[in-house]
Tab-separated table of C-alpha atoms in Angstrom:
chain	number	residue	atom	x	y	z
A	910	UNK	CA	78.763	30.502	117.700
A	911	UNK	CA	77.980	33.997	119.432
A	912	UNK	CA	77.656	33.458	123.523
A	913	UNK	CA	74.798	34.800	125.911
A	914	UNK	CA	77.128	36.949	127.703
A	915	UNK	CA	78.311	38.665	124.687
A	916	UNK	CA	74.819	39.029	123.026
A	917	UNK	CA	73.877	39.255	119.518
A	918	UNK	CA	74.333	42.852	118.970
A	919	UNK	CA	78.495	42.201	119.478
A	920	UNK	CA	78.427	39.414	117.413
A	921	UNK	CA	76.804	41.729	114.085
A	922	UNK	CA	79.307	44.774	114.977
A	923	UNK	CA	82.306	42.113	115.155
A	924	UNK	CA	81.451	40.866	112.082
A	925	UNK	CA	80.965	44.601	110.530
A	926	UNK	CA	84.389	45.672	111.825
A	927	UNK	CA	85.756	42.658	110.041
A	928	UNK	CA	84.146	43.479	107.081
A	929	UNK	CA	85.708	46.724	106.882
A	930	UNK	CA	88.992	45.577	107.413
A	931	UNK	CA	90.155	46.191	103.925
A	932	UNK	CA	88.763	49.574	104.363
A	933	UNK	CA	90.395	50.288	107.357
A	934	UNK	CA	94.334	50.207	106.584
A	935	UNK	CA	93.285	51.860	103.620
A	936	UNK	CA	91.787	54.989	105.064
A	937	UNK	CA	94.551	54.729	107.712
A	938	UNK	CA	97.716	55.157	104.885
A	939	UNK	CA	95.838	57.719	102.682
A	940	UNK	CA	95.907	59.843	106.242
A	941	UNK	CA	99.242	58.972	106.773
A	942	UNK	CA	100.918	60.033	103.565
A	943	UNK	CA	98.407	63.292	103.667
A	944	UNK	CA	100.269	64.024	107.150
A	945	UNK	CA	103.550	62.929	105.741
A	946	UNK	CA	103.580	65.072	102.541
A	947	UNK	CA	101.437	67.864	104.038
A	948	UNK	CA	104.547	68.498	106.604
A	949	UNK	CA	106.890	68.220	103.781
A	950	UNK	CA	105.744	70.900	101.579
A	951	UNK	CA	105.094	73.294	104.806
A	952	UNK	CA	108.743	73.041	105.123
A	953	UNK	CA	109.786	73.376	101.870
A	954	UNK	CA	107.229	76.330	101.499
A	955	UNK	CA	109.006	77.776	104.663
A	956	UNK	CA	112.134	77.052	103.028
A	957	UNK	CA	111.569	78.842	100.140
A	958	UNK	CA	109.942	81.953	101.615
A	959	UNK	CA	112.636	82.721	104.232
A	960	UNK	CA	115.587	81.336	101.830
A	961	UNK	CA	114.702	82.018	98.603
A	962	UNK	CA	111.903	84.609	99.275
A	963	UNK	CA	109.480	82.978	96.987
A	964	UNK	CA	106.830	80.410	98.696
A	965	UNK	CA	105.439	77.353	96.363
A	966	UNK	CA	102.780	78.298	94.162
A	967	UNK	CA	99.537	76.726	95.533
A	968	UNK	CA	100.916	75.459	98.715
A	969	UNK	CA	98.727	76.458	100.916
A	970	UNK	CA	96.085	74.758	98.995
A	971	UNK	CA	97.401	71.577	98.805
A	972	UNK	CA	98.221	71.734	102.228
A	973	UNK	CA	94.423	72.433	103.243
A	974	UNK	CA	93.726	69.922	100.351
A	975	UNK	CA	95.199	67.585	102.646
A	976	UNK	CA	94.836	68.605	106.152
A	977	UNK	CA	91.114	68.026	104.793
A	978	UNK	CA	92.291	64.443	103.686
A	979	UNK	CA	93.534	63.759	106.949
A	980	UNK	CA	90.657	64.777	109.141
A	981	UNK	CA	87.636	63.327	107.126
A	982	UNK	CA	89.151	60.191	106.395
A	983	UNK	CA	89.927	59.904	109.858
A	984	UNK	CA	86.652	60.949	111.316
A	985	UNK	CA	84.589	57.730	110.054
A	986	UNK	CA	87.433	55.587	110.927
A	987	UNK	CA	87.302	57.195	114.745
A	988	UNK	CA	83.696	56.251	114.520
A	989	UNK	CA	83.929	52.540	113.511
A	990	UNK	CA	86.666	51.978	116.210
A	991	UNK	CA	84.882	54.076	119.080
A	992	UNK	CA	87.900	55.994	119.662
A	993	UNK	CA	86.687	59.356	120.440
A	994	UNK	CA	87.174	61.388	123.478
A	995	UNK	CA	84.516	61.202	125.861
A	996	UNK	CA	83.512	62.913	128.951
A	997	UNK	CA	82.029	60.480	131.562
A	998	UNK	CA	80.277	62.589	134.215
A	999	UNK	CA	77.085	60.883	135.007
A	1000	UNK	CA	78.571	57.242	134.413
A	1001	UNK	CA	78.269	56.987	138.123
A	1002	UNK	CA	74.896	58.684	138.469
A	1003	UNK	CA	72.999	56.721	136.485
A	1004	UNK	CA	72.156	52.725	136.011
A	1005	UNK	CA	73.469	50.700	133.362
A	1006	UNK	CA	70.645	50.250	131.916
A	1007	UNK	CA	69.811	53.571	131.189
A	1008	UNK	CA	73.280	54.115	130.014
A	1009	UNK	CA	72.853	51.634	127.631
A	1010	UNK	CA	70.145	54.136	126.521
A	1011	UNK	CA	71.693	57.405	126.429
A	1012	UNK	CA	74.216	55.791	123.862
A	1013	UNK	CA	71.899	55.150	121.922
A	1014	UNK	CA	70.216	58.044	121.541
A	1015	UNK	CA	73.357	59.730	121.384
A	1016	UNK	CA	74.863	57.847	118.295
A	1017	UNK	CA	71.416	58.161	116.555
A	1018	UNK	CA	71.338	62.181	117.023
A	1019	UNK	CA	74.983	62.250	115.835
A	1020	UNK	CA	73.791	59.652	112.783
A	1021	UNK	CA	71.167	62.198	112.129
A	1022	UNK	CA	73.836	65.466	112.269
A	1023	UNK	CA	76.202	63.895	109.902
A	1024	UNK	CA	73.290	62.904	107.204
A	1025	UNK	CA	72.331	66.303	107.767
A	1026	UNK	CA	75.713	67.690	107.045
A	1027	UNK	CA	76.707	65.342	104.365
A	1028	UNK	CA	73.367	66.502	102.409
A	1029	UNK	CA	74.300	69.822	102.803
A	1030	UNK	CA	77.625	69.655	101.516
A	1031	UNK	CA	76.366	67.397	98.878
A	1032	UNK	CA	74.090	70.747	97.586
A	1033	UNK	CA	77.198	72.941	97.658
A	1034	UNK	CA	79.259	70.486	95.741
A	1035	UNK	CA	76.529	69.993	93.290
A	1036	UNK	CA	76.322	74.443	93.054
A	1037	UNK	CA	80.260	74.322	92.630
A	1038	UNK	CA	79.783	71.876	89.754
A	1039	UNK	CA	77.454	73.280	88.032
A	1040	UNK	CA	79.160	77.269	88.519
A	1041	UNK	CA	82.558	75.128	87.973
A	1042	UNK	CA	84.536	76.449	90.818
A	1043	UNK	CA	88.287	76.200	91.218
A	1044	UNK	CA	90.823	76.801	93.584
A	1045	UNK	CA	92.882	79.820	92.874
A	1046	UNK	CA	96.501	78.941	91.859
A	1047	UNK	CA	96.466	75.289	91.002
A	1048	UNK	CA	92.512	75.263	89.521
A	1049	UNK	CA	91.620	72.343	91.041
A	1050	UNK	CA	87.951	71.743	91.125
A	1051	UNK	CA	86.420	72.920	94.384
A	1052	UNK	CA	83.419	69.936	94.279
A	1053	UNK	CA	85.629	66.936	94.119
A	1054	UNK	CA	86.809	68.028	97.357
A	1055	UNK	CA	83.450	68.555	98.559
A	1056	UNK	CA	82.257	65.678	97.356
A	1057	UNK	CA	84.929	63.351	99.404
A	1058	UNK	CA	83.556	65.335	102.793
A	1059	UNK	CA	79.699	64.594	102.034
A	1060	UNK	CA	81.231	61.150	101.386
A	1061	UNK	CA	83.268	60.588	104.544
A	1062	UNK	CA	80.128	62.165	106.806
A	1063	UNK	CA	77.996	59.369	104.963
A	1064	UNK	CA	80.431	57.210	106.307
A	1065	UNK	CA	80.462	59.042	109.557
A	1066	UNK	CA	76.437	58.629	110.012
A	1067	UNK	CA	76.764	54.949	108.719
A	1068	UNK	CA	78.921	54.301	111.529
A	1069	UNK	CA	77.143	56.166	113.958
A	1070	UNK	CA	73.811	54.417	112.932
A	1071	UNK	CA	74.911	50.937	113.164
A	1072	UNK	CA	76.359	51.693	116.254
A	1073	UNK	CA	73.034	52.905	117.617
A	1074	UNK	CA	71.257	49.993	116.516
A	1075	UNK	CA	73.726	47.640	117.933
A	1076	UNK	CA	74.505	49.892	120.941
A	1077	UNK	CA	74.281	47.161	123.456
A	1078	UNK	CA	77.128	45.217	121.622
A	1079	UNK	CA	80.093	48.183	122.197
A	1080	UNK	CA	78.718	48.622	125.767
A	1081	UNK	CA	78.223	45.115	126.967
A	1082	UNK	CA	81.502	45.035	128.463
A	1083	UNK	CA	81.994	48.945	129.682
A	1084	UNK	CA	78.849	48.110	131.085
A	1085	UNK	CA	79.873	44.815	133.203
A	1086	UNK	CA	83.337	46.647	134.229
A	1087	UNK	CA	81.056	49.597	135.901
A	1088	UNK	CA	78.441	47.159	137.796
A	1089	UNK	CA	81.921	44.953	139.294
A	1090	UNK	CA	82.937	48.335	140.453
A	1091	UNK	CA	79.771	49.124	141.719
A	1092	UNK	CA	79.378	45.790	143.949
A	1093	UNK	CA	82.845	46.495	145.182
C-alpha cells in the first residue's frame, strides 16, 4: 500500500528499480572485471615494452574495448540510481514546485539526446556491418562494439524517460528536505 506523502510516482519507480535488480549487479561485475583486467594488461603491456621491448599485440584495443565496457555499462546504471554529479545553483532561487519542473524537462531533453545518439550509432554500426569493419591487430568486428553503445544509450534514454515521467517520485523527498530548510 503506497502512502500520500510518498505519492504514486515513487511507488512505480520503486517498483522499476526492483525490477531491475537482476540487471543491476550484473552490469555492476561486467564493469568491474572490465576495470580489473583492463589494469592488468596495461601493466603487463608496460611490462613488456620497457622489459622485454615488445608491447602485447592488440592491447591497446582491448584496453579501449573495455574502458568502453566500463563507461557505457555504467552510464545507464548512473541513470537508474540518480547518481550523477549535479550542480545546484538555483535550488535556492526557485520554488519547489517549479523545481519539480525543471527536472523534468531536464530528464526528458537528456531522454531525447540519448535516443538521438543511440540512433546514430545504430546507423554507423549498421555501415560497419555491412563494409565489415575490423579492428586492426586482433580483427574484431568494429559493429558489435557499436552495437553494445547504441544499446546502453537505449538504456540510458529509458532511464532518463521514466524518470521524467515519474519525476515527482525521485524528488518528493529532496523536495521536502529544501522547504524544512526553508521554514527554518
Amino acid at each position: 500500500m503506497v502512502s500520500n506523502k510518498t505519492g504514486i510516482g515513487q511507488h512505480y519507480w520503486s517498483l522499476f528499480q526492483q525490477g531491475c535488480c537482476y540487471l543491476f549487479p550484473l552490469m555492476r561485475w561486467t564493469s568491474a572485471v572490465a576495470l580489473i583486467v583492463m589494469m592488468l594488461l596495461t601493466v603487463l603491456d608496460v611490462l613488456g615494452r620497457y622489459l622485454l621491448g615488445t608491447p602485447i599485440l592488440g592491447g591497446s584495443e582491448l584496453t579501449g574495448f573495455m574502458l568502453l565496457v566500463l563507461v557505457m555499462l555504467m552510464l545507464p546504471l548512473l541513470v537508474f540510481k540518480d547518481d550523477q554529479i549535479r550542480v545546484d545553483l538555483l535550488t535556492d532561487a526557485i520554488s519547489p514546485a517549479f523545481a519539480k519542473w525543471v527536472e523534468r524537462v531536464y530528464s526528458l531533453g537528456l531522454s531525447i539526446g540519448c535516443i538521438y545518439l543511440a540512433m546514430s550509432v545504430h546507423k554507423l554500426a549498421a555501415r560497419a556491418d555491412r563494409k565489415q569493419l575490423v579492428t586492426e591487430y586482433l580483427e574484431i568486428p568494429a559493429s558489435w562494439a557499436m552495437y553494445a553503445i547504441a544499446f546502453c544509450l537505449l538504456l540510458s534514454a529509458f532511464a532518463f524517460l521514466f524518470r521524467g515521467i515519474c519525476s515527482t517520485a525521485t524528488l518528493d523527498s529532496h523536495v521536502e528536505s529544501l522547504e524544512g530548510e526553508r521554514h527554518d
